[in-house]
Amino acid sequence: DIVMTQYPDSLAVSLGERATINCKSSRSILYSSNNKNYLAWYQQKPGQPPKLLIYWASTRESGVPDRFTGSGSGTDFTLTISSLQTEDVAVYYCQQYYATLSWTFGQGTKVEIK
Amino acid sequence: QVQLVQSGAEVKEPGASVKVSCRTSGYTFTGHYIHWVRQAPGQGLECMGRINPSGGGADYAPKFQGRVTMTSDTSISTVYMELSSLRSDDTAIFYCARQAMVGTYFDYWGQGTLVTVSS
């Protein structure tokens, strides 16, 4: 399996400040034939299912605020929240979908208000 | 609007089986795979497998192979996940999730079903 490792496990950021979450895959999830990174990001608030934020590493899902930005390629990826809002308090997960029949998530990063 | 609505919470004894349903609406049922994802209390997300509602073929993660069965009923746009030989460490929230059209990421999720395994 491709192992997805997120860091940090948790972070506390002041309102309006930038939050940066990292995700590293154990091998490249860049498919050379289409130059796409097979990575998605999700947000999960307490008591709710995950919500899709980003796919193909950097494509924002419809309706997701533009303060959420995905970047990176190959094995190293980042989710940035440019100006943290109270409603952004959640756990964030990355997920690789490169390996057919073996899709895996990172362990999650908890974002709180400082 | 796309909706995935799951059945209610279950309490089962060790060794029993549980069957969770996921009723879909708002899109062409046979046009998207449905996946099942497990989340143990306070833990992360784990893919269990997926079913193709068009034809009913299913693929299971090796960890669950032999214990999980996924089925679909196109007449009511519903998929099912049955997990057998339950153990206490199967206590978790089980989510159904719709696979997106162009990649194996999940664009819509059910609300989750808590399964508690306890004697």
Short mmCIF file of C-alpha atoms in Angstrom, two decimals:
data_model
loop_
_atom_site.label_atom_id
_atom_site.label_comp_id
_atom_site.label_asym_id
_atom_site.label_seq_id
_atom_site.Cartn_x
_atom_site.Cartn_y
_atom_site.Cartn_z
CA ASP A 1 0.00 0.00 0.00
CA ILE A 2 0.97 3.60 -0.51
CA VAL A 3 1.37 5.13 2.95
CA MET A 4 0.21 8.70 3.38
CA THR A 5 1.81 10.63 6.23
CA GLN A 6 0.49 14.01 7.32
CA TYR A 7 2.27 16.56 9.45
CA PRO A 8 1.78 18.09 11.83
CA ASP A 9 -0.77 15.94 13.63
CA SER A 10 -2.33 19.12 14.95
CA LEU A 11 -1.85 22.85 14.75
CA ALA A 12 -3.31 25.93 16.35
CA VAL A 13 -3.54 29.07 14.26
CA SER A 14 -4.87 32.53 15.07
CA LEU A 15 -7.97 33.73 13.28
CA GLY A 16 -7.06 35.30 9.97
CA GLU A 17 -3.64 33.68 9.89
CA ARG A 18 -2.35 31.02 7.49
CA ALA A 19 -2.61 27.31 8.22
CA THR A 20 -0.41 24.85 6.35
CA ILE A 21 -0.91 21.09 6.34
CA ASN A 22 1.54 18.72 4.71
CA CYS A 23 1.02 15.28 3.25
CA LYS A 24 3.74 12.95 2.04
CA SER A 25 3.20 9.75 0.08
CA SER A 26 5.53 6.75 0.31
CA ARG A 27 5.87 6.78 -3.46
CA SER A 28 5.00 9.10 -6.27
CA ILE A 29 1.32 9.53 -7.05
CA LEU A 30 1.98 11.51 -10.21
CA TYR A 31 0.73 9.59 -13.24
CA SER A 32 3.13 10.43 -16.04
CA SER A 33 0.73 9.73 -18.92
CA ASN A 34 -1.64 12.54 -17.93
CA ASN A 35 0.62 14.57 -15.60
CA LYS A 36 -1.98 14.41 -12.83
CA ASN A 37 -1.37 13.91 -9.14
CA TYR A 38 -3.91 11.46 -7.73
CA LEU A 39 -4.48 13.26 -4.44
CA ALA A 40 -7.56 14.64 -2.71
CA TRP A 41 -8.12 16.64 0.47
CA TYR A 42 -11.11 16.38 2.80
CA GLN A 43 -12.38 18.36 5.76
CA GLN A 44 -14.18 16.59 8.60
CA LYS A 45 -15.97 18.52 11.31
CA PRO A 46 -17.04 16.80 14.55
CA GLY A 47 -20.05 14.55 14.08
CA GLN A 48 -20.05 15.00 10.30
CA PRO A 49 -18.84 12.96 7.35
CA PRO A 50 -15.80 14.14 5.43
CA LYS A 51 -16.30 16.81 2.81
CA LEU A 52 -14.31 16.95 -0.41
CA LEU A 53 -12.22 20.12 -0.71
CA ILE A 54 -9.57 19.48 -3.37
CA TYR A 55 -8.90 16.82 -6.01
CA TRP A 56 -6.10 16.28 -8.54
CA ALA A 57 -3.97 17.87 -5.79
CA SER A 58 -4.99 21.42 -6.68
CA THR A 59 -8.49 21.55 -8.16
CA ARG A 60 -10.96 23.10 -5.77
CA GLU A 61 -14.34 21.40 -5.51
CA SER A 62 -17.31 23.55 -6.47
CA GLY A 63 -18.45 25.73 -3.59
CA VAL A 64 -15.22 25.47 -1.60
CA PRO A 65 -13.94 28.91 -0.52
CA ASP A 66 -10.87 30.11 -2.35
CA ARG A 67 -8.93 30.44 0.90
CA PHE A 68 -8.34 26.68 0.53
CA THR A 69 -5.48 25.90 -1.86
CA GLY A 70 -3.86 22.59 -2.70
CA SER A 71 -0.35 22.32 -4.10
CA GLY A 72 2.52 19.92 -4.60
CA SER A 73 3.50 17.08 -6.89
CA GLY A 74 5.02 13.63 -6.84
CA THR A 75 5.28 12.72 -3.17
CA ASP A 76 4.89 16.04 -1.33
CA PHE A 77 1.67 17.97 -1.04
CA THR A 78 0.29 20.89 0.92
CA LEU A 79 -3.13 22.19 1.86
CA THR A 80 -3.08 25.88 2.74
CA ILE A 81 -5.86 27.82 4.41
CA SER A 82 -4.88 31.40 3.67
CA SER A 83 -6.91 33.12 6.38
CA LEU A 84 -8.30 30.81 9.04
CA GLN A 85 -11.95 31.24 9.95
CA THR A 86 -13.80 29.75 12.92
CA GLU A 87 -15.72 27.42 10.60
CA ASP A 88 -12.43 25.90 9.41
CA VAL A 89 -11.85 24.15 12.74
CA ALA A 90 -11.81 20.51 11.68
CA VAL A 91 -9.66 17.50 10.93
CA TYR A 92 -8.18 17.46 7.44
CA TYR A 93 -7.28 14.30 5.54
CA CYS A 94 -5.33 13.69 2.37
CA GLN A 95 -6.15 10.65 0.23
CA GLN A 96 -4.27 9.05 -2.65
CA TYR A 97 -6.22 7.40 -5.44
CA TYR A 98 -3.25 6.40 -7.57
CA ALA A 99 -3.15 2.77 -6.48
CA THR A 100 -6.15 0.93 -7.89
CA LEU A 101 -8.08 -1.01 -5.26
CA SER A 102 -5.76 0.33 -2.55
CA TRP A 103 -6.86 3.85 -1.79
CA THR A 104 -5.41 5.22 1.41
CA PHE A 105 -5.80 8.26 3.65
CA GLY A 106 -3.38 10.16 5.80
CA GLN A 107 -3.86 9.95 9.56
CA GLY A 108 -5.43 13.40 9.70
CA THR A 109 -4.39 16.85 10.92
CA LYS A 110 -6.48 18.64 13.52
CA VAL A 111 -6.75 22.41 13.04
CA GLU A 112 -7.75 24.57 16.00
CA ILE A 113 -7.93 28.26 16.81
CA LYS A 114 -5.07 29.66 18.87
CA GLN B 1 -29.47 17.30 -5.21
CA VAL B 2 -27.29 14.29 -4.60
CA GLN B 3 -28.06 12.50 -1.33
CA LEU B 4 -26.78 9.37 0.33
CA VAL B 5 -28.88 8.35 3.34
CA GLN B 6 -27.72 5.51 5.55
CA SER B 7 -29.57 3.24 7.93
CA GLY B 8 -29.51 3.79 11.66
CA ALA B 9 -27.13 2.80 14.40
CA GLU B 10 -26.70 -0.85 15.29
CA VAL B 11 -25.53 -2.74 18.35
CA LYS B 12 -24.27 -6.24 17.74
CA GLU B 13 -22.67 -9.00 19.76
CA PRO B 14 -19.25 -10.36 18.86
CA GLY B 15 -19.48 -12.97 16.12
CA ALA B 16 -22.66 -11.54 14.65
CA SER B 17 -23.15 -9.81 11.30
CA VAL B 18 -24.38 -6.33 10.47
CA LYS B 19 -25.91 -5.03 7.26
CA VAL B 20 -25.88 -1.29 6.59
CA SER B 21 -27.83 0.34 3.78
CA CYS B 22 -27.10 3.46 1.76
CA ARG B 23 -30.03 4.88 -0.19
CA THR B 24 -29.04 7.25 -2.97
CA SER B 25 -30.94 9.90 -4.89
CA GLY B 26 -30.42 12.90 -7.13
CA TYR B 27 -28.23 11.24 -9.74
CA THR B 28 -28.05 8.21 -12.03
CA PHE B 29 -27.51 5.34 -9.60
CA THR B 30 -25.66 3.15 -12.07
CA GLY B 31 -23.31 5.92 -13.09
CA HIS B 32 -21.04 5.94 -10.04
CA TYR B 33 -19.24 3.41 -7.88
CA ILE B 34 -20.13 3.49 -4.18
CA HIS B 35 -17.39 2.93 -1.61
CA TRP B 36 -17.56 2.04 2.06
CA VAL B 37 -15.18 3.73 4.50
CA ARG B 38 -14.67 2.80 8.14
CA GLN B 39 -13.74 5.20 10.91
CA ALA B 40 -13.00 3.78 14.34
CA PRO B 41 -13.71 6.08 17.31
CA GLY B 42 -11.32 9.01 17.25
CA GLN B 43 -9.38 7.45 14.39
CA GLY B 44 -8.78 8.00 10.70
CA LEU B 45 -10.46 6.81 7.52
CA GLU B 46 -10.05 3.33 6.04
CA CYS B 47 -11.36 2.13 2.68
CA MET B 48 -13.18 -1.18 2.81
CA GLY B 49 -14.04 -1.60 -0.84
CA ARG B 50 -16.43 -0.52 -3.53
CA ILE B 51 -19.35 -1.71 -5.58
CA ASN B 52 -20.34 -0.92 -9.13
CA PRO B 53 -24.12 -0.54 -9.02
CA SER B 54 -24.17 -1.23 -12.74
CA GLY B 55 -23.75 -4.98 -12.69
CA GLY B 56 -23.10 -5.35 -8.98
CA GLY B 57 -19.42 -6.22 -9.17
CA ALA B 58 -17.49 -5.45 -6.00
CA ASP B 59 -13.84 -5.07 -5.01
CA TYR B 60 -12.77 -5.51 -1.41
CA ALA B 61 -9.71 -4.36 0.49
CA PRO B 62 -7.54 -7.35 1.47
CA LYS B 63 -8.06 -6.58 5.16
CA PHE B 64 -11.81 -7.15 4.83
CA GLN B 65 -11.83 -9.85 2.15
CA GLY B 66 -13.85 -12.81 3.32
CA ARG B 67 -15.79 -10.81 5.92
CA VAL B 68 -17.43 -8.10 3.84
CA THR B 69 -20.09 -8.32 1.16
CA MET B 70 -21.34 -5.35 -0.82
CA THR B 71 -24.54 -5.56 -2.84
CA SER B 72 -26.84 -3.22 -4.70
CA ASP B 73 -30.52 -2.98 -5.57
CA THR B 74 -31.04 -0.84 -8.63
CA SER B 75 -34.83 -0.83 -8.18
CA ILE B 76 -34.47 1.34 -5.07
CA SER B 77 -31.06 2.93 -5.78
CA THR B 78 -29.61 1.43 -2.63
CA VAL B 79 -26.37 -0.28 -1.80
CA TYR B 80 -25.65 -2.51 1.17
CA MET B 81 -22.55 -3.44 3.13
CA GLU B 82 -22.61 -6.56 5.27
CA LEU B 83 -19.76 -7.27 7.68
CA SER B 84 -19.64 -10.65 9.38
CA SER B 85 -17.76 -12.22 12.30
CA LEU B 86 -17.87 -8.92 14.13
CA ARG B 87 -15.22 -8.18 16.76
CA SER B 88 -15.03 -5.43 19.34
CA ASP B 89 -12.48 -3.59 17.20
CA ASP B 90 -15.06 -3.36 14.41
CA THR B 91 -16.85 -0.74 16.50
CA ALA B 92 -16.83 2.22 14.16
CA ILE B 93 -18.77 4.62 12.01
CA PHE B 94 -19.27 3.25 8.53
CA TYR B 95 -19.73 5.70 5.68
CA CYS B 96 -20.87 5.14 2.14
CA ALA B 97 -19.32 7.54 -0.33
CA ARG B 98 -19.88 8.18 -4.01
CA GLN B 99 -16.89 7.91 -6.30
CA ALA B 100 -16.48 10.91 -8.56
CA MET B 101 -16.87 10.53 -12.29
CA VAL B 102 -13.25 11.18 -13.27
CA GLY B 103 -11.20 9.79 -10.39
CA THR B 104 -11.43 7.56 -7.35
CA TYR B 105 -12.03 10.31 -4.86
CA PHE B 106 -15.29 10.78 -3.01
CA ASP B 107 -17.53 13.69 -3.85
CA TYR B 108 -20.60 12.85 -1.74
CA TRP B 109 -20.84 11.00 1.55
CA GLY B 110 -23.59 9.44 3.62
CA GLN B 111 -24.12 10.68 7.15
CA GLY B 112 -22.51 7.59 8.64
CA THR B 113 -23.80 4.60 10.60
CA LEU B 114 -22.40 3.78 14.03
CA VAL B 115 -21.97 0.07 14.61
CA THR B 116 -21.17 -0.91 18.17
CA VAL B 117 -19.90 -4.41 18.84
CA SER B 118 -20.31 -5.37 22.47
CA SER B 119 -21.37 -8.32 24.54
#
